[in-house]
Amino acid sequence: MIQELRERLSKPINILVNTQDERWYKTEGNAWKPSVTSVISAVINKGRGFEQWLGNQPSYKIACEERDASAKLGTAVHSACERYLKGEVINGEKLDDNFNKRMMQFEAWVDEYKPDIITLEYQMYHPDVPFSGTPDIVAYLPEKGLCLIDIKTGAPYETHELQLTCYKMLWDTLFPDAPITNI
């Protein structure tokens, strides 16, 4: 089943993605659909923890600078995790301890769970689902089955589980013969 799934995934459908202010996906002949994260951020507050963090910042400008620095770190870690899964040796010495700490945690996770990577960054769109999206990792984990995994570098938010649940809905609609068993 795993090899057959990899073969199917190696022939992705042609999806157009608009990434200006928000992320929207479209396939030929179908309507634009918002990404899962665009939908979630439009309807769910980031929560009390975020509001406290924002309120504790000396100014909005500093909060934006802090947010952008966190986003830059998250993007660097995400990219490095992907490259690591593809077999590349990651040299974080040029970055800071925040980067190195997160990479060490990811490497420890890989050593512990030994994921058999099915696909990375697979863009999903289905005409019958009202949203679209791209999960970070789909992997087979021994004793857990087929899993959707999203790389996070910040504090946990309740929306993370909702995000993965939506990705699972999309995946299971696209691949009903290979449903996700864990998120």
PDB file of C-alpha atoms in Angstrom:
ATOM      1  CA  MET A   1       0.000   0.000   0.000  1.00  0.00           C
ATOM      2  CA  ILE A   2       2.798   2.458   0.905  1.00  0.00           C
ATOM      3  CA  GLN A   3       4.651   2.051  -2.385  1.00  0.00           C
ATOM      4  CA  GLU A   4       1.423   2.359  -4.381  1.00  0.00           C
ATOM      5  CA  LEU A   5       0.583   5.535  -2.463  1.00  0.00           C
ATOM      6  CA  ARG A   6       4.041   6.998  -3.191  1.00  0.00           C
ATOM      7  CA  GLU A   7       3.539   6.282  -6.892  1.00  0.00           C
ATOM      8  CA  ARG A   8       0.163   8.033  -6.877  1.00  0.00           C
ATOM      9  CA  LEU A   9       1.639  11.021  -5.055  1.00  0.00           C
ATOM     10  CA  SER A  10       4.498  11.297  -7.530  1.00  0.00           C
ATOM     11  CA  LYS A  11       1.910  12.418 -10.104  1.00  0.00           C
ATOM     12  CA  PRO A  12       0.383  15.421  -8.348  1.00  0.00           C
ATOM     13  CA  ILE A  13      -2.502  17.339  -9.812  1.00  0.00           C
ATOM     14  CA  ASN A  14      -1.757  20.802 -11.164  1.00  0.00           C
ATOM     15  CA  ILE A  15      -2.742  23.242  -8.440  1.00  0.00           C
ATOM     16  CA  LEU A  16      -2.463  27.005  -8.759  1.00  0.00           C
ATOM     17  CA  VAL A  17      -1.599  28.779  -5.504  1.00  0.00           C
ATOM     18  CA  ASN A  18      -2.075  32.457  -4.718  1.00  0.00           C
ATOM     19  CA  THR A  19       0.109  33.510  -1.785  1.00  0.00           C
ATOM     20  CA  GLN A  20      -0.332  37.280  -1.639  1.00  0.00           C
ATOM     21  CA  ASP A  21      -2.114  38.181   1.617  1.00  0.00           C
ATOM     22  CA  GLU A  22      -3.600  34.761   2.213  1.00  0.00           C
ATOM     23  CA  ARG A  23      -3.121  31.390   0.592  1.00  0.00           C
ATOM     24  CA  TRP A  24      -5.753  30.228  -1.931  1.00  0.00           C
ATOM     25  CA  TYR A  25      -5.687  27.135  -4.145  1.00  0.00           C
ATOM     26  CA  LYS A  26      -7.352  26.315  -7.463  1.00  0.00           C
ATOM     27  CA  THR A  27      -7.342  23.569 -10.058  1.00  0.00           C
ATOM     28  CA  GLU A  28      -8.304  24.053 -13.682  1.00  0.00           C
ATOM     29  CA  GLY A  29     -12.054  24.311 -14.067  1.00  0.00           C
ATOM     30  CA  ASN A  30     -12.645  24.688 -10.316  1.00  0.00           C
ATOM     31  CA  ALA A  31     -13.133  27.637  -7.990  1.00  0.00           C
ATOM     32  CA  TRP A  32     -10.490  29.191  -5.761  1.00  0.00           C
ATOM     33  CA  LYS A  33     -10.585  27.803  -2.219  1.00  0.00           C
ATOM     34  CA  PRO A  34      -8.912  29.244   0.873  1.00  0.00           C
ATOM     35  CA  SER A  35      -6.226  27.323   2.683  1.00  0.00           C
ATOM     36  CA  VAL A  36      -7.030  25.731   6.011  1.00  0.00           C
ATOM     37  CA  THR A  37      -4.791  28.249   7.791  1.00  0.00           C
ATOM     38  CA  SER A  38      -6.485  31.189   6.031  1.00  0.00           C
ATOM     39  CA  VAL A  39      -9.894  29.947   7.180  1.00  0.00           C
ATOM     40  CA  ILE A  40      -8.744  29.307  10.746  1.00  0.00           C
ATOM     41  CA  SER A  41      -7.027  32.677  11.119  1.00  0.00           C
ATOM     42  CA  ALA A  42     -10.119  34.456   9.778  1.00  0.00           C
ATOM     43  CA  VAL A  43     -12.557  32.884  12.237  1.00  0.00           C
ATOM     44  CA  ILE A  44     -10.665  31.836  15.374  1.00  0.00           C
ATOM     45  CA  ASN A  45      -8.863  34.137  17.757  1.00  0.00           C
ATOM     46  CA  LYS A  46      -5.264  33.109  18.482  1.00  0.00           C
ATOM     47  CA  GLY A  47      -6.170  32.861  22.136  1.00  0.00           C
ATOM     48  CA  ARG A  48      -5.380  34.350  25.501  1.00  0.00           C
ATOM     49  CA  GLY A  49      -1.681  33.444  25.388  1.00  0.00           C
ATOM     50  CA  PHE A  50      -1.197  35.381  22.165  1.00  0.00           C
ATOM     51  CA  GLU A  51      -3.252  38.316  23.427  1.00  0.00           C
ATOM     52  CA  GLN A  52      -1.133  38.468  26.601  1.00  0.00           C
ATOM     53  CA  TRP A  53       2.072  38.285  24.588  1.00  0.00           C
ATOM     54  CA  LEU A  54       0.865  41.099  22.321  1.00  0.00           C
ATOM     55  CA  GLY A  55      -0.268  43.207  25.275  1.00  0.00           C
ATOM     56  CA  ASN A  56       3.083  42.782  27.010  1.00  0.00           C
ATOM     57  CA  GLN A  57       5.045  44.170  24.069  1.00  0.00           C
ATOM     58  CA  PRO A  58       6.369  47.722  24.475  1.00  0.00           C
ATOM     59  CA  SER A  59       4.857  48.753  21.128  1.00  0.00           C
ATOM     60  CA  TYR A  60       3.084  47.397  18.074  1.00  0.00           C
ATOM     61  CA  LYS A  61       6.254  47.957  16.050  1.00  0.00           C
ATOM     62  CA  ILE A  62       8.296  45.825  18.445  1.00  0.00           C
ATOM     63  CA  ALA A  63       5.572  43.155  18.440  1.00  0.00           C
ATOM     64  CA  CYS A  64       5.734  43.043  14.627  1.00  0.00           C
ATOM     65  CA  GLU A  65       9.526  42.798  14.710  1.00  0.00           C
ATOM     66  CA  GLU A  66       9.295  39.963  17.258  1.00  0.00           C
ATOM     67  CA  ARG A  67       6.632  38.205  15.181  1.00  0.00           C
ATOM     68  CA  ASP A  68       8.729  38.530  12.023  1.00  0.00           C
ATOM     69  CA  ALA A  69      11.829  37.173  13.788  1.00  0.00           C
ATOM     70  CA  SER A  70       9.808  34.189  15.024  1.00  0.00           C
ATOM     71  CA  ALA A  71       8.437  33.619  11.531  1.00  0.00           C
ATOM     72  CA  LYS A  72      11.959  33.744  10.094  1.00  0.00           C
ATOM     73  CA  LEU A  73      13.120  31.167  12.640  1.00  0.00           C
ATOM     74  CA  GLY A  74      10.106  28.970  11.902  1.00  0.00           C
ATOM     75  CA  THR A  75      10.746  29.123   8.155  1.00  0.00           C
ATOM     76  CA  ALA A  76      14.437  28.268   8.613  1.00  0.00           C
ATOM     77  CA  VAL A  77      13.660  25.334  10.905  1.00  0.00           C
ATOM     78  CA  HIS A  78      10.883  24.086   8.630  1.00  0.00           C
ATOM     79  CA  SER A  79      13.174  24.179   5.606  1.00  0.00           C
ATOM     80  CA  ALA A  80      16.002  22.470   7.493  1.00  0.00           C
ATOM     81  CA  CYS A  81      13.672  19.719   8.772  1.00  0.00           C
ATOM     82  CA  GLU A  82      12.553  19.014   5.224  1.00  0.00           C
ATOM     83  CA  ARG A  83      16.139  18.884   3.969  1.00  0.00           C
ATOM     84  CA  TYR A  84      17.092  16.643   6.911  1.00  0.00           C
ATOM     85  CA  LEU A  85      14.327  14.201   5.994  1.00  0.00           C
ATOM     86  CA  LYS A  86      15.727  14.128   2.451  1.00  0.00           C
ATOM     87  CA  GLY A  87      19.118  13.077   3.834  1.00  0.00           C
ATOM     88  CA  GLU A  88      20.943  16.394   3.899  1.00  0.00           C
ATOM     89  CA  VAL A  89      23.298  17.141   6.774  1.00  0.00           C
ATOM     90  CA  ILE A  90      22.125  20.330   8.467  1.00  0.00           C
ATOM     91  CA  ASN A  91      24.792  22.712   9.703  1.00  0.00           C
ATOM     92  CA  GLY A  92      23.143  25.128  12.105  1.00  0.00           C
ATOM     93  CA  GLU A  93      26.371  26.615  13.430  1.00  0.00           C
ATOM     94  CA  LYS A  94      25.799  29.776  11.414  1.00  0.00           C
ATOM     95  CA  LEU A  95      22.422  30.220  13.066  1.00  0.00           C
ATOM     96  CA  ASP A  96      21.619  30.660  16.729  1.00  0.00           C
ATOM     97  CA  ASP A  97      20.869  28.364  19.639  1.00  0.00           C
ATOM     98  CA  ASN A  98      17.104  28.723  19.056  1.00  0.00           C
ATOM     99  CA  PHE A  99      17.534  27.129  15.632  1.00  0.00           C
ATOM    100  CA  ASN A 100      19.945  24.470  16.877  1.00  0.00           C
ATOM    101  CA  LYS A 101      17.690  23.526  19.809  1.00  0.00           C
ATOM    102  CA  ARG A 102      14.718  22.982  17.517  1.00  0.00           C
ATOM    103  CA  MET A 103      16.766  20.949  15.046  1.00  0.00           C
ATOM    104  CA  MET A 104      18.087  18.772  17.869  1.00  0.00           C
ATOM    105  CA  GLN A 105      14.496  18.154  18.980  1.00  0.00           C
ATOM    106  CA  PHE A 106      13.456  17.243  15.437  1.00  0.00           C
ATOM    107  CA  GLU A 107      16.424  14.893  14.991  1.00  0.00           C
ATOM    108  CA  ALA A 108      15.539  13.217  18.320  1.00  0.00           C
ATOM    109  CA  TRP A 109      11.925  12.832  17.140  1.00  0.00           C
ATOM    110  CA  VAL A 110      13.090  11.213  13.887  1.00  0.00           C
ATOM    111  CA  ASP A 111      15.413   8.862  15.817  1.00  0.00           C
ATOM    112  CA  GLU A 112      12.610   7.873  18.194  1.00  0.00           C
ATOM    113  CA  TYR A 113       9.735   7.444  15.724  1.00  0.00           C
ATOM    114  CA  LYS A 114      11.654   6.444  12.576  1.00  0.00           C
ATOM    115  CA  PRO A 115       9.108   7.893  10.142  1.00  0.00           C
ATOM    116  CA  ASP A 116       8.846   6.327   6.707  1.00  0.00           C
ATOM    117  CA  ILE A 117       8.213   9.506   4.708  1.00  0.00           C
ATOM    118  CA  ILE A 118       5.388   9.191   2.203  1.00  0.00           C
ATOM    119  CA  THR A 119       5.353  12.818   1.023  1.00  0.00           C
ATOM    120  CA  LEU A 120       6.439  16.298   2.026  1.00  0.00           C
ATOM    121  CA  GLU A 121       4.496  19.498   1.332  1.00  0.00           C
ATOM    122  CA  TYR A 122       1.763  17.788  -0.689  1.00  0.00           C
ATOM    123  CA  GLN A 123      -0.700  20.391  -2.006  1.00  0.00           C
ATOM    124  CA  MET A 124      -4.273  19.197  -1.598  1.00  0.00           C
ATOM    125  CA  TYR A 125      -7.423  20.375  -3.338  1.00  0.00           C
ATOM    126  CA  HIS A 126     -10.732  18.587  -3.760  1.00  0.00           C
ATOM    127  CA  PRO A 127     -13.830  20.118  -5.362  1.00  0.00           C
ATOM    128  CA  ASP A 128     -16.101  18.716  -2.624  1.00  0.00           C
ATOM    129  CA  VAL A 129     -14.129  20.123   0.327  1.00  0.00           C
ATOM    130  CA  PRO A 130     -14.558  23.853   1.082  1.00  0.00           C
ATOM    131  CA  PHE A 131     -10.880  24.462   1.860  1.00  0.00           C
ATOM    132  CA  SER A 132      -7.465  23.419   0.592  1.00  0.00           C
ATOM    133  CA  GLY A 133      -4.033  23.025   2.131  1.00  0.00           C
ATOM    134  CA  THR A 134      -0.536  21.630   2.311  1.00  0.00           C
ATOM    135  CA  PRO A 135       0.489  19.476   5.264  1.00  0.00           C
ATOM    136  CA  ASP A 136       4.203  19.417   6.064  1.00  0.00           C
ATOM    137  CA  ILE A 137       4.687  15.657   6.306  1.00  0.00           C
ATOM    138  CA  VAL A 138       2.721  12.495   5.651  1.00  0.00           C
ATOM    139  CA  ALA A 139       4.590   9.506   7.022  1.00  0.00           C
ATOM    140  CA  TYR A 140       4.079   5.952   8.131  1.00  0.00           C
ATOM    141  CA  LEU A 141       5.106   5.541  11.773  1.00  0.00           C
ATOM    142  CA  PRO A 142       5.468   2.070  13.235  1.00  0.00           C
ATOM    143  CA  GLU A 143       2.663   1.393  15.735  1.00  0.00           C
ATOM    144  CA  LYS A 144       0.869   4.608  14.709  1.00  0.00           C
ATOM    145  CA  GLY A 145       0.104   4.012  11.031  1.00  0.00           C
ATOM    146  CA  LEU A 146      -0.278   6.701   8.402  1.00  0.00           C
ATOM    147  CA  CYS A 147       0.225  10.083  10.085  1.00  0.00           C
ATOM    148  CA  LEU A 148      -0.136  13.758   9.214  1.00  0.00           C
ATOM    149  CA  ILE A 149       2.640  15.754  10.864  1.00  0.00           C
ATOM    150  CA  ASP A 150       3.004  19.512  11.006  1.00  0.00           C
ATOM    151  CA  ILE A 151       6.246  21.161  12.061  1.00  0.00           C
ATOM    152  CA  LYS A 152       5.717  23.804  14.755  1.00  0.00           C
ATOM    153  CA  THR A 153       8.416  25.923  16.375  1.00  0.00           C
ATOM    154  CA  GLY A 154       6.376  28.063  18.731  1.00  0.00           C
ATOM    155  CA  ALA A 155       3.920  27.577  21.525  1.00  0.00           C
ATOM    156  CA  PRO A 156       1.100  25.098  20.983  1.00  0.00           C
ATOM    157  CA  TYR A 157      -2.271  26.557  20.028  1.00  0.00           C
ATOM    158  CA  GLU A 158      -5.663  24.886  20.028  1.00  0.00           C
ATOM    159  CA  THR A 159      -5.880  25.684  16.327  1.00  0.00           C
ATOM    160  CA  HIS A 160      -3.040  23.278  15.520  1.00  0.00           C
ATOM    161  CA  GLU A 161      -5.238  20.231  16.068  1.00  0.00           C
ATOM    162  CA  LEU A 162      -8.013  21.837  14.019  1.00  0.00           C
ATOM    163  CA  GLN A 163      -5.536  22.538  11.204  1.00  0.00           C
ATOM    164  CA  LEU A 164      -4.413  18.902  11.115  1.00  0.00           C
ATOM    165  CA  THR A 165      -7.994  17.654  11.359  1.00  0.00           C
ATOM    166  CA  CYS A 166      -8.865  19.698   8.266  1.00  0.00           C
ATOM    167  CA  TYR A 167      -5.814  18.330   6.432  1.00  0.00           C
ATOM    168  CA  LYS A 168      -6.973  14.836   7.415  1.00  0.00           C
ATOM    169  CA  MET A 169     -10.424  15.539   5.956  1.00  0.00           C
ATOM    170  CA  LEU A 170      -8.821  16.616   2.687  1.00  0.00           C
ATOM    171  CA  TRP A 171      -6.403  13.679   2.581  1.00  0.00           C
ATOM    172  CA  ASP A 172      -9.100  11.113   3.403  1.00  0.00           C
ATOM    173  CA  THR A 173     -11.329  12.556   0.665  1.00  0.00           C
ATOM    174  CA  LEU A 174      -8.490  12.390  -1.864  1.00  0.00           C
ATOM    175  CA  PHE A 175      -7.199   8.990  -0.733  1.00  0.00           C
ATOM    176  CA  PRO A 176     -10.101   7.042   0.817  1.00  0.00           C
ATOM    177  CA  ASP A 177      -8.183   3.776   0.394  1.00  0.00           C
ATOM    178  CA  ALA A 178      -5.254   5.141   2.462  1.00  0.00           C
ATOM    179  CA  PRO A 179      -6.822   7.185   5.293  1.00  0.00           C
ATOM    180  CA  ILE A 180      -4.802   9.003   7.921  1.00  0.00           C
ATOM    181  CA  THR A 181      -4.824   7.135  11.222  1.00  0.00           C
ATOM    182  CA  ASN A 182      -3.071   9.738  13.421  1.00  0.00           C
ATOM    183  CA  ILE A 183      -2.399  13.458  13.433  1.00  0.00           C
TER     184      ILE A 183
END
